[in-house]
């Protein structure tokens, strides 16, 4: 295979990806080999590739490719999530552009539009992952709303209901007024908001005085059904047993007493609005207070909002402040910072709301999942997330699993004409169940299915089981072979949304963990520390990066600085570094393959070089194994990177490189190709495309051969002493090269090396070759006219007779200083000319200033060299 002089990833990436597909290298079926399984965190069907996906999927592909090369039957299952809220919002927006309102459509008509949108956009992100080199088993691609996954979800709902773990009831929920649906607690993001604290006057019924209440939400006073004071608060004792009037509408409400009230907050009087505050709801239940819901689903006020009916909640907040002020019922307003809940999906302020919803009891279900992580049956990387996980699982609340949406899995509950409901997988089953419990005539069409759908996470929590169809067919060959999976790579922010719930589902339906290790990635940030996002405009398009740098370079850029759990400070210079490494590998390969080979005796220097690099390679392979076992992937990459760049290219190839236009001996050449083969295999999981291209060119290959299904070489015994000895040899070589550089001794000039002290001669042939030495000898006292340096306690000296004419060197440098000083004078004349500075282009003026600075720097360097030479003259 003839390789072009420059590496062009565009020419090879699509070629090799298609080759892998054509030969089925990504496919997996159960066999006798050890399985290695990863399930992809299914990206939203609405999504396109972003930098977070790039990081996450690069890591997964590294793990999967490495597992294949360790001889395991590797299976990476891809798929997408139907993303109820996000997808429904996209479809509603698309319909709005076409002049269609969701409310004008039937459920079936809307779902036709949703499926059409999904079919058009749903596969985009998976196709984009192929550009990255993702080696997923595409034949196994799953979708959380495809037939198998949908059946699994409905079956699990019915099962949990029949176990008494799912119930329906009116509870205080988090309501999203934009998405028009309830949210679970985990879908609410609490942010600090600079708002106001309003002190409102509630007239005391039958008296002239007021009770003052502090609130951040004056618009909700219209739903107040009580005022609460602490029975132990003397300053409010005069209110006991009385009633107060709700400001502006003068509706009387009782004053109740409960120690729940914080006497230090505000005035010690608390307004109780059971329909719109979680804590007030508890008080309402305790004291049997009525609940007055003042909000419509979209956040406007309803008929209970009196004169504000139909107005938006935040507009009412402003309006009611002015009205209270005008009525003399606003005592004061203070700035106040508090935490406010926002919808994780739509980023609008959520509204606590009493609503009939479906819930899953979590306390008992959560216990096995808590124990699994605390006992390290499932390991989190990094382990610092164990405490966060424990806190959430020990304080878990019942999961609100219903959503007021059409796009999703419709709840399999059917309501009966005279009240009540039945839960069943199908309407036919529901009808049979219903006939057993009603005592009146019932037609099939009398049953009406619940309009709500299930939370998206209620399908994705089954993902490691459902992708192998383990819910519908519990003992099928796939679930028995691939489950539990090995590693999960995901983001810490969905540790509870998804990871914890998958663990719960795993123990409930398979009796064991869904995965053994959870690798938690960090957030991709820009170079000044901001999270990358479209809204900030600081996130590059991953596909543009791949087009510009190549997939391998971008993968390396993502992995260079991505330790588990820590944020990734990304800059395009990392991709540039990745591209430079690609070029380094390419050029080294062309160098080696360009050598002429002869059946000659192996030089001593080459023999010891081969022996040394054999140990260096094995040492790196062992270190890489250890780092992978600890999920320190970034460090594993750097180990192989440095092995190739430093030890192989900078040292080994220089040690064995034949003289100009001379052949290399066959034995050394074959060893070098063996090393190249091992290096390409070690690098392949990180950079699959260039390694395949070069591995195919390393020797003649048959159709169907591939580096991705070859085995990573096993480490041999490591000669630690030999490696340590060569580390010392590197210092010796560096010392000699420094002398050449400092005293301008050309490389073609032969030098001698004298050694005073202990020295192991094992690498002398290397020193002779790389430093162009005439000979090396041990002496008791160094030659008077020599330059020396220390390595450890041993002194190494280079005789300088006939090699250093200090006077001539000083004269050359002094002449150059005179020239540069004249040059600076000319530049300063230009820069001192106001007309030139005013009229010349800014870049020209800047260029002149740079010339001036560079010349000054050069003069300083030359003067230092002259001083050093004069000092050496004195010593000699």
mmCIF file of N, CA, C and O in Angstrom, residues 469-551:
data_model
loop_
_atom_site.group_PDB
_atom_site.id
_atom_site.type_symbol
_atom_site.label_atom_id
_atom_site.label_comp_id
_atom_site.label_asym_id
_atom_site.label_seq_id
_atom_site.Cartn_x
_atom_site.Cartn_y
_atom_site.Cartn_z
ATOM 1 N N UNK A 469 -34.716 -7.283 25.506
ATOM 2 C CA UNK A 469 -36.092 -7.787 25.571
ATOM 3 C C UNK A 469 -36.305 -8.714 26.763
ATOM 4 O O UNK A 469 -37.071 -9.681 26.709
ATOM 5 N N UNK A 470 -35.640 -8.375 27.881
ATOM 6 C CA UNK A 470 -35.704 -9.224 29.059
ATOM 7 C C UNK A 470 -36.989 -9.120 29.852
ATOM 8 O O UNK A 470 -37.260 -9.990 30.686
ATOM 9 N N UNK A 471 -37.778 -8.059 29.617
ATOM 10 C CA UNK A 471 -39.068 -7.951 30.306
ATOM 11 C C UNK A 471 -40.091 -8.864 29.634
ATOM 12 O O UNK A 471 -40.803 -9.618 30.292
ATOM 13 N N UNK A 472 -40.136 -8.807 28.312
ATOM 14 C CA UNK A 472 -41.108 -9.622 27.570
ATOM 15 C C UNK A 472 -40.720 -11.097 27.533
ATOM 16 O O UNK A 472 -41.588 -11.971 27.561
ATOM 17 N N UNK A 473 -39.406 -11.366 27.446
ATOM 18 C CA UNK A 473 -38.918 -12.754 27.376
ATOM 19 C C UNK A 473 -37.786 -12.913 28.392
ATOM 20 O O UNK A 473 -36.603 -12.840 28.035
ATOM 21 N N UNK A 474 -38.134 -13.146 29.656
ATOM 22 C CA UNK A 474 -37.153 -13.090 30.743
ATOM 23 C C UNK A 474 -35.947 -14.011 30.602
ATOM 24 O O UNK A 474 -34.876 -13.689 31.097
ATOM 25 N N UNK A 475 -36.090 -15.148 29.959
ATOM 26 C CA UNK A 475 -34.970 -16.088 29.880
ATOM 27 C C UNK A 475 -34.427 -16.243 28.471
ATOM 28 O O UNK A 475 -33.854 -17.279 28.129
ATOM 29 N N UNK A 476 -34.558 -15.192 27.648
ATOM 30 C CA UNK A 476 -34.066 -15.326 26.269
ATOM 31 C C UNK A 476 -32.535 -15.345 26.257
ATOM 32 O O UNK A 476 -31.884 -14.890 27.207
ATOM 33 N N UNK A 477 -31.920 -15.891 25.202
ATOM 34 C CA UNK A 477 -30.453 -16.045 25.176
ATOM 35 C C UNK A 477 -29.697 -14.734 25.367
ATOM 36 O O UNK A 477 -28.641 -14.715 26.013
ATOM 37 N N UNK A 478 -30.205 -13.629 24.810
ATOM 38 C CA UNK A 478 -29.496 -12.354 24.923
ATOM 39 C C UNK A 478 -29.423 -11.872 26.366
ATOM 40 O O UNK A 478 -28.354 -11.477 26.846
ATOM 41 N N UNK A 479 -30.549 -11.870 27.065
ATOM 42 C CA UNK A 479 -30.555 -11.348 28.437
ATOM 43 C C UNK A 479 -29.705 -12.242 29.345
ATOM 44 O O UNK A 479 -29.012 -11.761 30.249
ATOM 45 N N UNK A 480 -29.701 -13.540 29.085
ATOM 46 C CA UNK A 480 -28.904 -14.460 29.902
ATOM 47 C C UNK A 480 -27.403 -14.267 29.655
ATOM 48 O O UNK A 480 -26.594 -14.450 30.566
ATOM 49 N N UNK A 481 -27.046 -13.868 28.436
ATOM 50 C CA UNK A 481 -25.633 -13.744 28.073
ATOM 51 C C UNK A 481 -25.071 -12.351 28.387
ATOM 52 O O UNK A 481 -23.985 -12.220 28.955
ATOM 53 N N UNK A 482 -25.818 -11.312 28.011
ATOM 54 C CA UNK A 482 -25.279 -9.956 28.079
ATOM 55 C C UNK A 482 -25.561 -9.233 29.406
ATOM 56 O O UNK A 482 -24.945 -8.203 29.693
ATOM 57 N N UNK A 483 -26.505 -9.737 30.192
ATOM 58 C CA UNK A 483 -26.888 -9.056 31.430
ATOM 59 C C UNK A 483 -26.330 -9.816 32.632
ATOM 60 O O UNK A 483 -26.416 -11.046 32.651
ATOM 61 N N UNK A 484 -25.758 -9.120 33.645
ATOM 62 C CA UNK A 484 -25.624 -7.666 33.721
ATOM 63 C C UNK A 484 -24.549 -7.149 32.773
ATOM 64 O O UNK A 484 -23.584 -7.853 32.473
ATOM 65 N N UNK A 485 -24.750 -5.911 32.327
ATOM 66 C CA UNK A 485 -23.771 -5.290 31.451
ATOM 67 C C UNK A 485 -22.528 -4.945 32.278
ATOM 68 O O UNK A 485 -22.522 -5.074 33.502
ATOM 69 N N UNK A 486 -21.477 -4.491 31.596
ATOM 70 C CA UNK A 486 -20.218 -4.229 32.312
ATOM 71 C C UNK A 486 -20.113 -2.793 32.817
ATOM 72 O O UNK A 486 -20.070 -2.555 34.017
ATOM 73 N N UNK A 487 -20.064 -1.866 31.881
ATOM 74 C CA UNK A 487 -19.788 -0.478 32.250
ATOM 75 C C UNK A 487 -20.873 0.447 31.710
ATOM 76 O O UNK A 487 -21.392 0.235 30.607
ATOM 77 N N UNK A 488 -21.173 1.470 32.484
ATOM 78 C CA UNK A 488 -22.079 2.520 32.041
ATOM 79 C C UNK A 488 -21.297 3.829 32.055
ATOM 80 O O UNK A 488 -20.636 4.144 33.047
ATOM 81 N N UNK A 489 -21.339 4.557 30.964
ATOM 82 C CA UNK A 489 -20.679 5.867 30.883
ATOM 83 C C UNK A 489 -21.765 6.921 30.763
ATOM 84 O O UNK A 489 -22.545 6.918 29.807
ATOM 85 N N UNK A 490 -21.831 7.816 31.735
ATOM 86 C CA UNK A 490 -22.906 8.808 31.715
ATOM 87 C C UNK A 490 -22.485 10.045 32.492
ATOM 88 O O UNK A 490 -21.366 10.124 33.005
ATOM 89 N N UNK A 491 -23.405 11.008 32.597
ATOM 90 C CA UNK A 491 -23.102 12.276 33.257
ATOM 91 C C UNK A 491 -23.613 12.273 34.692
ATOM 92 O O UNK A 491 -24.664 11.695 34.972
ATOM 93 N N UNK A 492 -22.919 12.923 35.605
ATOM 94 C CA UNK A 492 -23.347 12.936 37.016
ATOM 95 C C UNK A 492 -24.737 13.529 37.212
ATOM 96 O O UNK A 492 -25.435 13.136 38.145
ATOM 97 N N UNK A 493 -25.137 14.462 36.343
ATOM 98 C CA UNK A 493 -26.426 15.115 36.558
ATOM 99 C C UNK A 493 -27.618 14.176 36.374
ATOM 100 O O UNK A 493 -28.738 14.506 36.778
ATOM 101 N N UNK A 494 -27.399 12.994 35.773
ATOM 102 C CA UNK A 494 -28.511 12.040 35.684
ATOM 103 C C UNK A 494 -28.249 10.784 36.534
ATOM 104 O O UNK A 494 -28.801 9.726 36.300
ATOM 105 N N UNK A 495 -27.406 10.965 37.556
ATOM 106 C CA UNK A 495 -27.137 9.874 38.487
ATOM 107 C C UNK A 495 -28.435 9.405 39.152
ATOM 108 O O UNK A 495 -28.626 8.217 39.403
ATOM 109 N N UNK A 496 -29.356 10.334 39.407
ATOM 110 C CA UNK A 496 -30.611 9.980 40.076
ATOM 111 C C UNK A 496 -31.741 9.767 39.073
ATOM 112 O O UNK A 496 -32.494 8.813 39.171
ATOM 113 N N UNK A 497 -31.839 10.681 38.099
ATOM 114 C CA UNK A 497 -32.865 10.528 37.061
ATOM 115 C C UNK A 497 -32.850 9.122 36.485
ATOM 116 O O UNK A 497 -33.890 8.508 36.277
ATOM 117 N N UNK A 498 -31.645 8.651 36.189
ATOM 118 C CA UNK A 498 -31.521 7.463 35.353
ATOM 119 C C UNK A 498 -30.741 6.330 36.017
ATOM 120 O O UNK A 498 -31.244 5.212 36.138
ATOM 121 N N UNK A 499 -29.519 6.618 36.484
ATOM 122 C CA UNK A 499 -28.646 5.551 36.977
ATOM 123 C C UNK A 499 -29.287 4.822 38.157
ATOM 124 O O UNK A 499 -29.405 3.592 38.167
ATOM 125 N N UNK A 500 -29.705 5.585 39.172
ATOM 126 C CA UNK A 500 -30.286 4.966 40.368
ATOM 127 C C UNK A 500 -31.534 4.166 40.017
ATOM 128 O O UNK A 500 -31.752 3.066 40.538
ATOM 129 N N UNK A 501 -32.354 4.709 39.131
ATOM 130 C CA UNK A 501 -33.597 4.015 38.779
ATOM 131 C C UNK A 501 -33.318 2.749 37.977
ATOM 132 O O UNK A 501 -34.031 1.749 38.110
ATOM 133 N N UNK A 502 -32.279 2.761 37.127
ATOM 134 C CA UNK A 502 -31.909 1.529 36.419
ATOM 135 C C UNK A 502 -31.462 0.457 37.402
ATOM 136 O O UNK A 502 -31.756 -0.728 37.214
ATOM 137 N N UNK A 503 -30.732 0.878 38.437
ATOM 138 C CA UNK A 503 -30.287 -0.090 39.447
ATOM 139 C C UNK A 503 -31.504 -0.674 40.168
ATOM 140 O O UNK A 503 -31.592 -1.885 40.401
ATOM 141 N N UNK A 504 -32.465 0.195 40.501
ATOM 142 C CA UNK A 504 -33.704 -0.261 41.150
ATOM 143 C C UNK A 504 -34.416 -1.287 40.267
ATOM 144 O O UNK A 504 -34.801 -2.365 40.722
ATOM 145 N N UNK A 505 -34.584 -0.934 38.979
ATOM 146 C CA UNK A 505 -35.276 -1.832 38.054
ATOM 147 C C UNK A 505 -34.508 -3.140 37.881
ATOM 148 O O UNK A 505 -35.105 -4.223 37.769
ATOM 149 N N UNK A 506 -33.180 -3.057 37.869
ATOM 150 C CA UNK A 506 -32.361 -4.254 37.709
ATOM 151 C C UNK A 506 -32.600 -5.254 38.824
ATOM 152 O O UNK A 506 -32.774 -6.455 38.576
ATOM 153 N N UNK A 507 -32.608 -4.768 40.053
ATOM 154 C CA UNK A 507 -32.827 -5.671 41.182
ATOM 155 C C UNK A 507 -34.276 -6.153 41.239
ATOM 156 O O UNK A 507 -34.534 -7.291 41.650
ATOM 157 N N UNK A 508 -35.230 -5.322 40.800
ATOM 158 C CA UNK A 508 -36.632 -5.717 40.854
ATOM 159 C C UNK A 508 -36.957 -6.771 39.798
ATOM 160 O O UNK A 508 -37.712 -7.714 40.048
ATOM 161 N N UNK A 509 -36.360 -6.635 38.588
ATOM 162 C CA UNK A 509 -36.767 -7.515 37.489
ATOM 163 C C UNK A 509 -35.736 -8.563 37.088
ATOM 164 O O UNK A 509 -36.073 -9.521 36.403
ATOM 165 N N UNK A 510 -34.468 -8.378 37.475
ATOM 166 C CA UNK A 510 -33.464 -9.391 37.153
ATOM 167 C C UNK A 510 -32.805 -9.944 38.411
ATOM 168 O O UNK A 510 -31.999 -10.875 38.328
ATOM 169 N N UNK A 511 -33.113 -9.329 39.552
ATOM 170 C CA UNK A 511 -32.555 -9.819 40.808
ATOM 171 C C UNK A 511 -31.096 -9.499 41.004
ATOM 172 O O UNK A 511 -30.447 -10.011 41.920
ATOM 173 N N UNK A 512 -30.551 -8.667 40.131
ATOM 174 C CA UNK A 512 -29.136 -8.307 40.248
ATOM 175 C C UNK A 512 -28.901 -6.956 39.589
ATOM 176 O O UNK A 512 -29.786 -6.372 38.964
ATOM 177 N N UNK A 513 -27.677 -6.496 39.719
ATOM 178 C CA UNK A 513 -27.278 -5.177 39.195
ATOM 179 C C UNK A 513 -27.393 -5.128 37.673
ATOM 180 O O UNK A 513 -27.214 -6.145 36.986
ATOM 181 N N UNK A 514 -27.661 -3.939 37.111
ATOM 182 C CA UNK A 514 -27.710 -3.816 35.648
ATOM 183 C C UNK A 514 -26.331 -3.595 35.025
ATOM 184 O O UNK A 514 -26.151 -3.774 33.825
ATOM 185 N N UNK A 515 -25.364 -3.171 35.821
ATOM 186 C CA UNK A 515 -23.990 -2.925 35.352
ATOM 187 C C UNK A 515 -23.073 -2.976 36.567
ATOM 188 O O UNK A 515 -23.519 -2.837 37.716
ATOM 189 N N UNK A 516 -21.782 -3.162 36.305
ATOM 190 C CA UNK A 516 -20.832 -3.326 37.411
ATOM 191 C C UNK A 516 -20.108 -2.032 37.749
ATOM 192 O O UNK A 516 -19.708 -1.805 38.892
ATOM 193 N N UNK A 517 -19.901 -1.195 36.744
ATOM 194 C CA UNK A 517 -19.155 0.053 36.937
ATOM 195 C C UNK A 517 -19.909 1.207 36.290
ATOM 196 O O UNK A 517 -20.489 1.047 35.209
ATOM 197 N N UNK A 518 -19.864 2.349 36.953
ATOM 198 C CA UNK A 518 -20.474 3.568 36.396
ATOM 199 C C UNK A 518 -19.382 4.625 36.304
ATOM 200 O O UNK A 518 -18.850 5.077 37.329
ATOM 201 N N UNK A 519 -19.023 4.971 35.066
ATOM 202 C CA UNK A 519 -18.004 6.008 34.827
ATOM 203 C C UNK A 519 -18.738 7.324 34.587
ATOM 204 O O UNK A 519 -19.505 7.458 33.634
ATOM 205 N N UNK A 520 -18.527 8.279 35.496
ATOM 206 C CA UNK A 520 -19.244 9.549 35.425
ATOM 207 C C UNK A 520 -18.336 10.615 34.821
ATOM 208 O O UNK A 520 -17.295 10.959 35.387
ATOM 209 N N UNK A 521 -18.719 11.100 33.663
ATOM 210 C CA UNK A 521 -17.910 12.099 32.965
ATOM 211 C C UNK A 521 -18.119 13.475 33.585
ATOM 212 O O UNK A 521 -19.080 13.701 34.330
ATOM 213 N N UNK A 522 -17.231 14.395 33.272
ATOM 214 C CA UNK A 522 -17.405 15.774 33.705
ATOM 215 C C UNK A 522 -18.147 16.575 32.648
ATOM 216 O O UNK A 522 -18.579 16.057 31.621
ATOM 217 N N UNK A 523 -18.276 17.857 32.918
ATOM 218 C CA UNK A 523 -18.933 18.783 31.982
ATOM 219 C C UNK A 523 -17.875 19.362 31.056
ATOM 220 O O UNK A 523 -16.776 19.723 31.495
ATOM 221 N N UNK A 524 -18.182 19.454 29.769
ATOM 222 C CA UNK A 524 -17.258 20.072 28.821
ATOM 223 C C UNK A 524 -17.398 21.592 28.953
ATOM 224 O O UNK A 524 -18.487 22.144 28.785
ATOM 225 N N UNK A 525 -16.294 22.248 29.277
ATOM 226 C CA UNK A 525 -16.306 23.702 29.451
ATOM 227 C C UNK A 525 -15.345 24.357 28.467
ATOM 228 O O UNK A 525 -14.434 23.708 27.942
ATOM 229 N N UNK A 526 -15.552 25.655 28.240
ATOM 230 C CA UNK A 526 -14.632 26.367 27.360
ATOM 231 C C UNK A 526 -13.384 26.760 28.155
ATOM 232 O O UNK A 526 -13.282 26.493 29.358
ATOM 233 N N UNK A 527 -12.426 27.405 27.499
ATOM 234 C CA UNK A 527 -11.133 27.644 28.157
ATOM 235 C C UNK A 527 -11.212 28.654 29.287
ATOM 236 O O UNK A 527 -10.271 28.774 30.074
ATOM 237 N N UNK A 528 -12.345 29.396 29.403
ATOM 238 C CA UNK A 528 -12.487 30.303 30.544
ATOM 239 C C UNK A 528 -13.454 29.738 31.584
ATOM 240 O O UNK A 528 -13.913 30.437 32.481
ATOM 241 N N UNK A 529 -13.791 28.442 31.433
ATOM 242 C CA UNK A 529 -14.524 27.747 32.486
ATOM 243 C C UNK A 529 -16.032 27.737 32.356
ATOM 244 O O UNK A 529 -16.722 27.190 33.216
ATOM 245 N N UNK A 530 -16.586 28.306 31.278
ATOM 246 C CA UNK A 530 -18.042 28.300 31.122
ATOM 247 C C UNK A 530 -18.493 26.985 30.503
ATOM 248 O O UNK A 530 -17.818 26.431 29.646
ATOM 249 N N UNK A 531 -19.660 26.504 30.947
ATOM 250 C CA UNK A 531 -20.221 25.300 30.348
ATOM 251 C C UNK A 531 -20.534 25.584 28.880
ATOM 252 O O UNK A 531 -21.097 26.624 28.541
ATOM 253 N N UNK A 532 -20.156 24.648 28.019
ATOM 254 C CA UNK A 532 -20.425 24.853 26.593
ATOM 255 C C UNK A 532 -21.915 24.707 26.320
ATOM 256 O O UNK A 532 -22.547 23.747 26.755
ATOM 257 N N UNK A 533 -22.469 25.685 25.604
ATOM 258 C CA UNK A 533 -23.891 25.634 25.284
ATOM 259 C C UNK A 533 -24.159 26.469 24.039
ATOM 260 O O UNK A 533 -23.408 27.391 23.713
ATOM 261 N N UNK A 534 -25.251 26.119 23.355
ATOM 262 C CA UNK A 534 -25.638 26.879 22.161
ATOM 263 C C UNK A 534 -25.973 28.315 22.518
ATOM 264 O O UNK A 534 -25.659 29.246 21.779
ATOM 265 N N UNK A 535 -26.640 28.510 23.672
ATOM 266 C CA UNK A 535 -27.092 29.853 24.046
ATOM 267 C C UNK A 535 -25.914 30.803 24.262
ATOM 268 O O UNK A 535 -26.005 31.989 23.965
ATOM 269 N N UNK A 536 -24.790 30.260 24.780
ATOM 270 C CA UNK A 536 -23.613 31.104 24.984
ATOM 271 C C UNK A 536 -22.787 31.254 23.703
ATOM 272 O O UNK A 536 -21.913 32.117 23.622
ATOM 273 N N UNK A 537 -23.063 30.409 22.726
ATOM 274 C CA UNK A 537 -22.321 30.471 21.470
ATOM 275 C C UNK A 537 -20.871 30.052 21.612
ATOM 276 O O UNK A 537 -20.021 30.411 20.797
ATOM 277 N N UNK A 538 -20.552 29.286 22.677
ATOM 278 C CA UNK A 538 -19.158 28.903 22.926
ATOM 279 C C UNK A 538 -18.895 27.428 22.647
ATOM 280 O O UNK A 538 -17.870 26.893 23.035
ATOM 281 N N UNK A 539 -19.852 26.772 21.992
ATOM 282 C CA UNK A 539 -19.701 25.342 21.731
ATOM 283 C C UNK A 539 -19.482 25.109 20.236
ATOM 284 O O UNK A 539 -20.355 25.419 19.420
ATOM 285 N N UNK A 540 -18.323 24.577 19.865
ATOM 286 C CA UNK A 540 -18.102 24.300 18.443
ATOM 287 C C UNK A 540 -18.987 23.153 17.973
ATOM 288 O O UNK A 540 -19.422 22.323 18.770
ATOM 289 N N UNK A 541 -19.271 23.120 16.694
ATOM 290 C CA UNK A 541 -20.024 22.008 16.111
ATOM 291 C C UNK A 541 -19.072 20.820 15.990
ATOM 292 O O UNK A 541 -18.054 20.901 15.298
ATOM 293 N N UNK A 542 -19.368 19.704 16.672
ATOM 294 C CA UNK A 542 -18.448 18.560 16.638
ATOM 295 C C UNK A 542 -18.145 18.067 15.224
ATOM 296 O O UNK A 542 -17.026 17.648 14.937
ATOM 297 N N UNK A 543 -19.148 18.130 14.348
ATOM 298 C CA UNK A 543 -18.919 17.657 12.977
ATOM 299 C C UNK A 543 -17.966 18.579 12.225
ATOM 300 O O UNK A 543 -17.180 18.121 11.386
ATOM 301 N N UNK A 544 -18.021 19.887 12.536
ATOM 302 C CA UNK A 544 -17.061 20.821 11.927
ATOM 303 C C UNK A 544 -15.648 20.502 12.405
ATOM 304 O O UNK A 544 -14.685 20.568 11.627
ATOM 305 N N UNK A 545 -15.527 20.158 13.693
ATOM 306 C CA UNK A 545 -14.207 19.789 14.226
ATOM 307 C C UNK A 545 -13.676 18.545 13.525
ATOM 308 O O UNK A 545 -12.494 18.474 13.170
ATOM 309 N N UNK A 546 -14.552 17.563 13.327
ATOM 310 C CA UNK A 546 -14.136 16.325 12.652
ATOM 311 C C UNK A 546 -13.724 16.621 11.214
ATOM 312 O O UNK A 546 -12.712 16.101 10.731
ATOM 313 N N UNK A 547 -14.487 17.468 10.534
ATOM 314 C CA UNK A 547 -14.141 17.836 9.147
ATOM 315 C C UNK A 547 -12.773 18.515 9.093
ATOM 316 O O UNK A 547 -12.007 18.323 8.145
ATOM 317 N N UNK A 548 -12.481 19.341 10.099
ATOM 318 C CA UNK A 548 -11.252 20.135 10.077
ATOM 319 C C UNK A 548 -10.034 19.347 10.559
ATOM 320 O O UNK A 548 -8.958 19.416 9.954
ATOM 321 N N UNK A 549 -10.200 18.587 11.650
ATOM 322 C CA UNK A 549 -9.049 17.917 12.260
ATOM 323 C C UNK A 549 -9.011 16.418 12.011
ATOM 324 O O UNK A 549 -7.961 15.792 12.155
ATOM 325 N N UNK A 550 -10.161 15.811 11.689
ATOM 326 C CA UNK A 550 -10.252 14.365 11.590
ATOM 327 C C UNK A 550 -10.789 13.790 12.894
ATOM 328 O O UNK A 550 -10.568 14.338 13.979
ATOM 329 N N UNK A 551 -11.504 12.671 12.792
ATOM 330 C CA UNK A 551 -12.157 12.080 13.963
ATOM 331 C C UNK A 551 -11.144 11.653 15.030
ATOM 332 O O UNK A 551 -11.363 11.850 16.226
#
